[in-house]
Short mmCIF file of C-alpha atoms and ligand atoms in Angstrom, two decimals:
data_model
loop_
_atom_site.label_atom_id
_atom_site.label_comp_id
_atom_site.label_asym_id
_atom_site.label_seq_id
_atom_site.Cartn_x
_atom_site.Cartn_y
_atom_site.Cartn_z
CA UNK G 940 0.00 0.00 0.00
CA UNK G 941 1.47 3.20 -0.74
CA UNK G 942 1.55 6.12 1.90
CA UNK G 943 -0.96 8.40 0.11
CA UNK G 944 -3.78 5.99 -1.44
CA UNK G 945 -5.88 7.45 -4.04
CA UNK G 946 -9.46 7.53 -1.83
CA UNK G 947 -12.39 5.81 -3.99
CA UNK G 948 -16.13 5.84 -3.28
CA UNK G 949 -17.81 2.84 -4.68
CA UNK G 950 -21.83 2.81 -4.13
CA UNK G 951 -24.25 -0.26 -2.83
CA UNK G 952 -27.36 -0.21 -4.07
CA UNK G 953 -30.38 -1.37 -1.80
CA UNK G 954 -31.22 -4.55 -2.73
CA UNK G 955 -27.48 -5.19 -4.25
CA UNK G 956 -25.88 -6.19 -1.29
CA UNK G 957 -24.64 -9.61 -1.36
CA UNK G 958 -21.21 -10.86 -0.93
CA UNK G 959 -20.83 -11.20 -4.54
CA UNK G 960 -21.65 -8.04 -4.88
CA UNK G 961 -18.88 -5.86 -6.74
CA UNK G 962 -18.44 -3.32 -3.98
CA UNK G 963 -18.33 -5.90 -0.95
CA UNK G 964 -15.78 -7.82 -3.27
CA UNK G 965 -13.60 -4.65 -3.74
CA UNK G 966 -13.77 -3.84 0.48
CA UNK G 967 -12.84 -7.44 1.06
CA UNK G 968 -10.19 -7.30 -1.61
CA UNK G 969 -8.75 -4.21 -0.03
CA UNK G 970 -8.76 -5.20 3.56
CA UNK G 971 -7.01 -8.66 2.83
CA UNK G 972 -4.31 -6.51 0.81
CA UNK G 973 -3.68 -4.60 4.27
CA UNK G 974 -5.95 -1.51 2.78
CA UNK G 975 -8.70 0.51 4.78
CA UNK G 976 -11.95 0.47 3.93
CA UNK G 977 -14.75 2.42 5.31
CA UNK G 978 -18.07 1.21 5.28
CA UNK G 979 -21.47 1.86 7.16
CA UNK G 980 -22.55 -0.26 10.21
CA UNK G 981 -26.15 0.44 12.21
CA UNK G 982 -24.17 3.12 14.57
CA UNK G 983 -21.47 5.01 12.35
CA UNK G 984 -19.31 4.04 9.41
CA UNK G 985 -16.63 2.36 10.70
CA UNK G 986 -12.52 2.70 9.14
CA UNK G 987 -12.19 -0.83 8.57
CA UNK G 988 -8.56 -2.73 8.87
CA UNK G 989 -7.31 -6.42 8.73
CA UNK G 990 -7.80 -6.84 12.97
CA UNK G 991 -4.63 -9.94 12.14
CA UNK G 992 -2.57 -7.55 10.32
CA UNK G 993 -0.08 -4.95 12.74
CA UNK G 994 0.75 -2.91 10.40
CA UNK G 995 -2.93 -2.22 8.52
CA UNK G 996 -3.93 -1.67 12.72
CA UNK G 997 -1.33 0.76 12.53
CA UNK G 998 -2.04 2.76 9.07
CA UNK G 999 -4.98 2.77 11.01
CA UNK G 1000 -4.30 4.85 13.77
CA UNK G 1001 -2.14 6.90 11.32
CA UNK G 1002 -4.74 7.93 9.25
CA UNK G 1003 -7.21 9.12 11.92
CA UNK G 1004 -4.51 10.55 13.79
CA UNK G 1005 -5.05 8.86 17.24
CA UNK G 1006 -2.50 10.56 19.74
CA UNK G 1007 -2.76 7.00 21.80
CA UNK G 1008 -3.63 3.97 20.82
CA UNK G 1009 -7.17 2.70 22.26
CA UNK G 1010 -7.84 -0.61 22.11
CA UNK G 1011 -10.02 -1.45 19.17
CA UNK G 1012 -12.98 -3.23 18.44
CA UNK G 1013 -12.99 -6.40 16.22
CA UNK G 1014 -15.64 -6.95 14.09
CA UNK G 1015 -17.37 -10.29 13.37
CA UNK G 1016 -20.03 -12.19 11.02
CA UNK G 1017 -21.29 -13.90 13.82
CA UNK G 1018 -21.27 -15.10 17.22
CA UNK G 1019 -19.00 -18.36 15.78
CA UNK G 1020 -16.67 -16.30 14.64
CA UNK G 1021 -16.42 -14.30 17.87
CA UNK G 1022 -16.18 -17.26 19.90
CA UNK G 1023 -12.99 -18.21 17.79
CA UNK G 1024 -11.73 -14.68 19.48
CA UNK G 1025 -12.89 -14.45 23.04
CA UNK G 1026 -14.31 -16.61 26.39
CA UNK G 1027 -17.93 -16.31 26.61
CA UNK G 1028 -19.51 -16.68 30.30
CA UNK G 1029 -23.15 -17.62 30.50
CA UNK G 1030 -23.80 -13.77 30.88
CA UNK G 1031 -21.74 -12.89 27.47
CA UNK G 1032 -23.76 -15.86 25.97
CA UNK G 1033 -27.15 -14.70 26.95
CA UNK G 1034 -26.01 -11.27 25.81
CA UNK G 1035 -24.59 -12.41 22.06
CA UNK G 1036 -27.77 -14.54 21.89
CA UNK G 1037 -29.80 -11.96 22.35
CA UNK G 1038 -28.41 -8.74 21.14
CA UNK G 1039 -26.56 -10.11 17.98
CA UNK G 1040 -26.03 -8.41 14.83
CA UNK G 1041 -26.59 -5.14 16.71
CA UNK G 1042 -25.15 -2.60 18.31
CA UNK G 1043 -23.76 -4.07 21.45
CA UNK G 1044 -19.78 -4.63 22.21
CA UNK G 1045 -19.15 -7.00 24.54
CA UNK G 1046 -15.43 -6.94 26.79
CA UNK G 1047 -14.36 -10.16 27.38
CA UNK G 1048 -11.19 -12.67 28.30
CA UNK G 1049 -8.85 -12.92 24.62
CA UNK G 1050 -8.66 -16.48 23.78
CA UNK G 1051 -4.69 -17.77 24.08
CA UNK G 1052 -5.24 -18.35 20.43
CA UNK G 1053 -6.73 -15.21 19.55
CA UNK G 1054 -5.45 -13.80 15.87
CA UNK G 1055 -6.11 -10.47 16.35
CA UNK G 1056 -2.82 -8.23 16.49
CA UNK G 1057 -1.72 -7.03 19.64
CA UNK G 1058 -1.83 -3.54 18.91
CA UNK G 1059 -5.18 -3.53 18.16
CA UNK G 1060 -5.88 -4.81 21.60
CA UNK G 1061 -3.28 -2.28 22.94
CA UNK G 1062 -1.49 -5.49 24.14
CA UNK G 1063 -4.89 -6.05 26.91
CA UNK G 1064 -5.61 -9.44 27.40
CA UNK G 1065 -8.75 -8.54 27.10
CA UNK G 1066 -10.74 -7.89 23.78
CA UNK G 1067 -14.07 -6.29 22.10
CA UNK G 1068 -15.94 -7.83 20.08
CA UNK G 1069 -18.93 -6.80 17.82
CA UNK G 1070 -20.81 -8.38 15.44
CA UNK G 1071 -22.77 -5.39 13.65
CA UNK G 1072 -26.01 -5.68 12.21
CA UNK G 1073 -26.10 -3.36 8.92
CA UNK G 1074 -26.14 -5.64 6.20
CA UNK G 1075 -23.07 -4.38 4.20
CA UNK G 1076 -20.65 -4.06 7.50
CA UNK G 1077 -21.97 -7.88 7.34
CA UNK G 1078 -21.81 -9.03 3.81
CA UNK G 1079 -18.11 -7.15 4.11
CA UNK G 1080 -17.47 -9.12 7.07
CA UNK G 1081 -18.66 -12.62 5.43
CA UNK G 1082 -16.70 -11.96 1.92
CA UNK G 1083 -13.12 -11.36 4.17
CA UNK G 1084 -13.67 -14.16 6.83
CA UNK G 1085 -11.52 -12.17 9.34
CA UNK G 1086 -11.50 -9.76 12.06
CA UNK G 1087 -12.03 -6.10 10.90
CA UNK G 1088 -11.32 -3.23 13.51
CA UNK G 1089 -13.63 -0.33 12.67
CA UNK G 1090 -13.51 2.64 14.80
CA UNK G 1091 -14.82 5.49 13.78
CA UNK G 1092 -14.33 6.75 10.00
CA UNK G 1093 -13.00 9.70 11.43
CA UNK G 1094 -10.13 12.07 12.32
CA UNK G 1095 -9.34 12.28 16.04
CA UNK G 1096 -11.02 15.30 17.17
CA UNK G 1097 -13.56 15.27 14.69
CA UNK G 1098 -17.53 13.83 15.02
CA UNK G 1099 -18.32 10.26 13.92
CA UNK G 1100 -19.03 10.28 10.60
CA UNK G 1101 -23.33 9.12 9.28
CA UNK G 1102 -22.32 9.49 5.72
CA UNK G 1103 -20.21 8.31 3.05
CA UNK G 1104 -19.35 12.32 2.83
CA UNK G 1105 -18.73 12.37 6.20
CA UNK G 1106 -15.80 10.09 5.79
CA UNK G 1107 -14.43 11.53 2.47
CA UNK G 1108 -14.15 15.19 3.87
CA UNK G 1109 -11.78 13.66 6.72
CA UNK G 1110 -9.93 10.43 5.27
CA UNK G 1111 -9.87 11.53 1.51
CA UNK G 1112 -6.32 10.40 0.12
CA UNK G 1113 -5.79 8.25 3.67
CA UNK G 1114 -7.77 5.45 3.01
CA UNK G 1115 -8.40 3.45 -0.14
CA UNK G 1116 -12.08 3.14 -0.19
CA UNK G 1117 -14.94 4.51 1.16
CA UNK G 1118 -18.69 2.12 0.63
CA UNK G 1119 -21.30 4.69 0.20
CA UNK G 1120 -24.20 2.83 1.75
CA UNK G 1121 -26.36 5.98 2.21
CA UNK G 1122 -26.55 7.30 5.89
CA UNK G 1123 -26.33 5.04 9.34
CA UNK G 1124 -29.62 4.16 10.95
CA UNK G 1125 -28.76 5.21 14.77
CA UNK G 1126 -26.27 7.57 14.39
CA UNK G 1127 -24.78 6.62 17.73
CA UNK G 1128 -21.77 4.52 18.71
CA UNK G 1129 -22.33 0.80 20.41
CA UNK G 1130 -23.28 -0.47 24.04
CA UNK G 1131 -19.87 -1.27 25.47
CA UNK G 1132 -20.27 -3.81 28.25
CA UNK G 1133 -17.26 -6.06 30.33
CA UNK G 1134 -18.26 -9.83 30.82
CA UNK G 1135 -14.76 -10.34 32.78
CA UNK G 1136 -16.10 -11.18 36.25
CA UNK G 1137 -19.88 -9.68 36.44
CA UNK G 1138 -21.05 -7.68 33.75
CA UNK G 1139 -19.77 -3.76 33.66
CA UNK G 1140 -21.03 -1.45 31.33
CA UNK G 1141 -18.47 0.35 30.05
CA UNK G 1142 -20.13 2.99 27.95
CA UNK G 1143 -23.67 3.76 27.11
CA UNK G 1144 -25.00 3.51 23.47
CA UNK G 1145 -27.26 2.73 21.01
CA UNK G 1146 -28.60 -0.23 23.12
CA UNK G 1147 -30.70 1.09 26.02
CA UNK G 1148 -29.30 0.01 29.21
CA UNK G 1149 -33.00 -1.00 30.16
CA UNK G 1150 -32.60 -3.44 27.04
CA UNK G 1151 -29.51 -5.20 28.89
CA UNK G 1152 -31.07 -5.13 32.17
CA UNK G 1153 -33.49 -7.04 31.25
CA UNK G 1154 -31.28 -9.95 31.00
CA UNK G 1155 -28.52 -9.26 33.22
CA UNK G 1156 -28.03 -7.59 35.87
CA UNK G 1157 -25.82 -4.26 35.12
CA UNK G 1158 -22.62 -2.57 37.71
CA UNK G 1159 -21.63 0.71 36.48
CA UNK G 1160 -18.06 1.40 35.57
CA UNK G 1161 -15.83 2.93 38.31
CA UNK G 1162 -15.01 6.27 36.59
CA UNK G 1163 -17.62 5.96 33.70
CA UNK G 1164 -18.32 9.09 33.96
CA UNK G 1165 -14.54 10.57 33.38
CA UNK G 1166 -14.60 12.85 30.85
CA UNK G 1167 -12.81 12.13 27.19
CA UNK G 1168 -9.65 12.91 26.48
CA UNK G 1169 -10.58 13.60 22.44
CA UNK G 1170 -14.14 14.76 21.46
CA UNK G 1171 -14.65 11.75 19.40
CA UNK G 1172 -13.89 9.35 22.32
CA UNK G 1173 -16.16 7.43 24.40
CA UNK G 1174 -15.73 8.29 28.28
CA UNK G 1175 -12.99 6.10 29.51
CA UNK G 1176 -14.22 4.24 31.76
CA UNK G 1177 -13.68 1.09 33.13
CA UNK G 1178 -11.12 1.58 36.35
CA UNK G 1179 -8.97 -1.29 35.94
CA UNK G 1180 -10.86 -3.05 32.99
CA UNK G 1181 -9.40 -0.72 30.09
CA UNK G 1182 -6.56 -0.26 32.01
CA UNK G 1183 -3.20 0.03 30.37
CA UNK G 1184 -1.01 -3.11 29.30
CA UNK G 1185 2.06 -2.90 32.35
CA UNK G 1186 4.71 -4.77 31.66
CA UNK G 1187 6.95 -6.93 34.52
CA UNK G 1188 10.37 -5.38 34.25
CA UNK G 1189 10.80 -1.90 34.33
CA UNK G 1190 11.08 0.48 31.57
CA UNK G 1191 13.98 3.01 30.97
CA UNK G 1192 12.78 5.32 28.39
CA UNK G 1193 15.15 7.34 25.98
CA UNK G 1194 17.98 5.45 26.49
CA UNK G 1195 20.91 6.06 24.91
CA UNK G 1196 23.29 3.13 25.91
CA UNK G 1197 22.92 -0.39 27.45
CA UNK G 1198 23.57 -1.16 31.04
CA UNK G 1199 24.77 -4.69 32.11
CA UNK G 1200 21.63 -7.42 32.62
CA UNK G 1201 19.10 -5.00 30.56
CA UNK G 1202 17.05 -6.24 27.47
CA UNK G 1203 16.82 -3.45 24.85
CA UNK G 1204 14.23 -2.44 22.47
CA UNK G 1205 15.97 -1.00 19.84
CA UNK G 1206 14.58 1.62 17.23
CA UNK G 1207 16.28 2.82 13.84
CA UNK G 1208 19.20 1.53 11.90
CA UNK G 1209 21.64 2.72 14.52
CA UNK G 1210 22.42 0.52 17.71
CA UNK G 1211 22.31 1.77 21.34
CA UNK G 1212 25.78 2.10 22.71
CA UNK G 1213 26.20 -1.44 24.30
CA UNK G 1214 23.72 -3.33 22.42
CA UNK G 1215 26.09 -6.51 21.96
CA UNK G 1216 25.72 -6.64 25.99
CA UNK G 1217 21.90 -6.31 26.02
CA UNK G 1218 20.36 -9.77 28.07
CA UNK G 1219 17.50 -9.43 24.74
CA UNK G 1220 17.05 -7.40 21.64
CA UNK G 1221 14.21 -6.70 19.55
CA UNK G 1222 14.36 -4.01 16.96
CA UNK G 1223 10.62 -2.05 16.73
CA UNK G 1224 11.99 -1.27 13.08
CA UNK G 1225 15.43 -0.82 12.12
CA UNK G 1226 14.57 1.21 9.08
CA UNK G 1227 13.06 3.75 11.51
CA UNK G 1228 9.35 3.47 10.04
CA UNK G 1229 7.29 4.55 12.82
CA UNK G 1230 4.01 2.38 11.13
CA UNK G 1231 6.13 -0.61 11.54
CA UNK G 1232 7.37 0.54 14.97
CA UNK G 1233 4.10 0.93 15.92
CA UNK G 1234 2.87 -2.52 14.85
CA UNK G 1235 5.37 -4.12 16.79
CA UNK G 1236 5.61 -2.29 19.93
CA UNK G 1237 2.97 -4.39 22.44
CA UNK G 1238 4.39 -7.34 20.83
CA UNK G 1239 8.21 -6.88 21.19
CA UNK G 1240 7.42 -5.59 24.93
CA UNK G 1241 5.88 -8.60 25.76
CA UNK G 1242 8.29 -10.64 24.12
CA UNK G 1243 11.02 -8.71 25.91
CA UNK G 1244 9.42 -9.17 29.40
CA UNK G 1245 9.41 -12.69 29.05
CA UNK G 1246 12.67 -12.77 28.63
CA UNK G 1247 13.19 -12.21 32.34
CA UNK G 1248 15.49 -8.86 32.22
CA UNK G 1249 14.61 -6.78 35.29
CA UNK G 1250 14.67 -3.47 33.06
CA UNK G 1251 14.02 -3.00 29.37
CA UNK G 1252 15.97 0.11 28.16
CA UNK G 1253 14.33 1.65 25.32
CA UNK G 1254 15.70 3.77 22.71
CA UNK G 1255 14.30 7.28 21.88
CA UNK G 1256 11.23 7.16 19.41
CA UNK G 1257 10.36 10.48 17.93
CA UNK G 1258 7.25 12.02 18.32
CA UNK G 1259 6.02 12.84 14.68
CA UNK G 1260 3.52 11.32 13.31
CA UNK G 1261 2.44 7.44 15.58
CA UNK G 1262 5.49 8.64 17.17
CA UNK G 1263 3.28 10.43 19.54
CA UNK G 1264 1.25 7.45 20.67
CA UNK G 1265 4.01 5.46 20.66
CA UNK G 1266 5.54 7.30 23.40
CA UNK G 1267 2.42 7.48 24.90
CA UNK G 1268 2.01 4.24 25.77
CA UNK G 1269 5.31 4.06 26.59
CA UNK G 1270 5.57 6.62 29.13
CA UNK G 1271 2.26 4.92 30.50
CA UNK G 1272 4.37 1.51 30.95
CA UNK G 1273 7.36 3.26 32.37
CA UNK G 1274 4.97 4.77 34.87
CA UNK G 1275 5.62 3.85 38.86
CA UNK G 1276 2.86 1.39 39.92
CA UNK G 1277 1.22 1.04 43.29
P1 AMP L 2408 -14.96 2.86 19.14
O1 AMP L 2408 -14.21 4.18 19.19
O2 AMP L 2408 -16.44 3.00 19.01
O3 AMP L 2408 -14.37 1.93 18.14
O4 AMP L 2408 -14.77 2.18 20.56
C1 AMP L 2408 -13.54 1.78 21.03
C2 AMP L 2408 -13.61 1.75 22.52
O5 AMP L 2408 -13.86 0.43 22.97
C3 AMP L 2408 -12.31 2.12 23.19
O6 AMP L 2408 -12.14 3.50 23.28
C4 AMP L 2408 -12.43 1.48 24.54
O7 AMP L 2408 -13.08 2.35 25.43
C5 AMP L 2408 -13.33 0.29 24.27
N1 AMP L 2408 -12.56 -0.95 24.34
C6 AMP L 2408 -12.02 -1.63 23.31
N2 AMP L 2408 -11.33 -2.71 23.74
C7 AMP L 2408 -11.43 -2.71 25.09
C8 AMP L 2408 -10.93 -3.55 26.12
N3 AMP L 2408 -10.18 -4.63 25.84
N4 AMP L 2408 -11.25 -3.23 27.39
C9 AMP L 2408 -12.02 -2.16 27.67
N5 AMP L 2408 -12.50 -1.32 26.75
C10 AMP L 2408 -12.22 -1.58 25.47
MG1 MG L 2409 -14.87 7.70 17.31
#
């Protein structure tokens, strides 16, 4: 994919939408080629990206200019699928059987087996999962067989897009096509709830709370009520359940030279001074491509932490571009924990 796609608008039809259907061909074509395709779901169009591939998960975040990375939701064709990603409880179970297609996200344990890149789960072991309802997010989803991460067609900052429009006036010449399926039905982003331990809701959304309630009995999130950091976020909630991947060993940020019995995560073609000493090594990308860096970072971190070096010196990442949510995340892991 080249850095500055030429953005196209194909058009469904209603009553055209099948998988064979030249425009759900094309958006299943592009997303297995590591493209991003926007498309319409019941709440918003969604920026869809391979949820396997790190690096389309990263273009991702490039292209709506996400100053950290949030853990993403993967998209499904149906609860079978999703239950290749994530552990249902009976709770999760009643909720999928009732609420699915639709507008409901459901938080849950990732499956050791889980495909889904670890940057689009921000490295949690944890993961969202969604299967939508709209019947080209669906037929999209059936025609490309994996999981699609869709957040908002948007740029950070900006409102979630309802139209096809919407999307071109903020991704045009990001992304490399946009499925005009006329405007979204609700307008308003998915019911996030936690099936973890008893079910949270996270944040509310196009499914009435009442709805859930019905079935299960609801807690509220800790801090649901914290206000976003972006306009275009949801509240961060979930005290502890979002929280940020920590890893084990500590992390020495902006380092400029190895000290003895540290692993090293290297960045750019040029080694830290006493890299031949480091206890591990793993380069985020040694051509200095921060899309790649960004693909790999939760990865190589976790890698490196299992390595068993008490302290992980890592090597200064600039701040252009994913730079910046690199080093977000990082400073978050090199934070002091209580
Ligand atoms: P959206 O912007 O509609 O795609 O929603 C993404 C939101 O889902 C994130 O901002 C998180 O608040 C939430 N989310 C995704 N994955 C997780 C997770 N593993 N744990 C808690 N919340 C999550
Ligand atoms: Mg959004």
């Amino acid at each position: 994919m080249t850095a500055q796609p030429a953005t196209q608008v194909v058009t469904v039809e209603a009553g055209a939408i099948t998988p064979g259907a030249a425009a759900i061909a094309r958006a299943a074509q592009t997303l297995a080629a590591g493209g991003l395709a926007a498309f319409p779901t019941e709440t918003v169009y969604g920026l869809g990206g391979d949820a396997t591939n790190g690096a389309a998960v990263a273009r991702l975040y490039a292209a709506k200019e996400r100053p950290s990375f949030n853990p993403l939701i993967a998209h499904v064709a149906d609860s079978a699928a999703a239950l290749a990603l994530a552990r249902f409880d009976p709770a999760a179970e009643r909720l999928a059987a009732a609420f699915w297609p639709g507008p409901l996200t459901l938080v849950l344990p990732k499956r050791a087996d889980c495909p889904v890149a670890e940057l689009a789960t921000a490295g949690l072991d944890t993961i969202a999962v969604r299967v939508p309802s709209h019947p080209i997010a669906r037929a999209i989803l059936m025609a490309f067989g994996r999981p699609v991460v869709a957040p908002s067609a948007n740029r950070s900052g900006h409102v979630s897009p309802t139209t096809a429009q919407h999307v071109l006036c903020d991704l045009r010449g990001r992304i490399e096509l946009i499925v005009d399926g006329g405007p979204t039905p609700m307008g308003l982003e998915s019911t996030i709830v936690a099936c973890l331990d008893r079910p949270v809701l996270l944040r509310p959304g196009a499914l009435a709370r009442a709805e859930i309630e019905r079935l299960v009995p609801l807690t509220q999130a800790p801090h649901a009520a914290a206000p976003p950091a972006h306009a275009d976020e949801p509240p961060i909630a979930p005290g502890g359940l979002a929280s940020h991947y920590a890893p084990r060993a500590r992390l020495r940020l902006n380092a400029r030279r190895v000290e003895a019995g540290e692993a090293l995560l290297a960045f750019g073609p040029a080694p830290a001074a006493g890299a031949e000493r480091a206890a591990a090594m793993l380069n985020l990308s040694p051509r200095g491509d921060l899309i790649e860096a960004a693909a790999n970072l939760f990865s190589h971190l976790r890698a490196l932490d299992a390595a068993g070096a008490a302290t992980i010196a890592v090597m200064p990442v600039p701040r252009a571009g994913l730079g910046e949510a690199i080093n977000d995340r990082l400073e978050r892991a090199a934070a002091p924990r209580s």
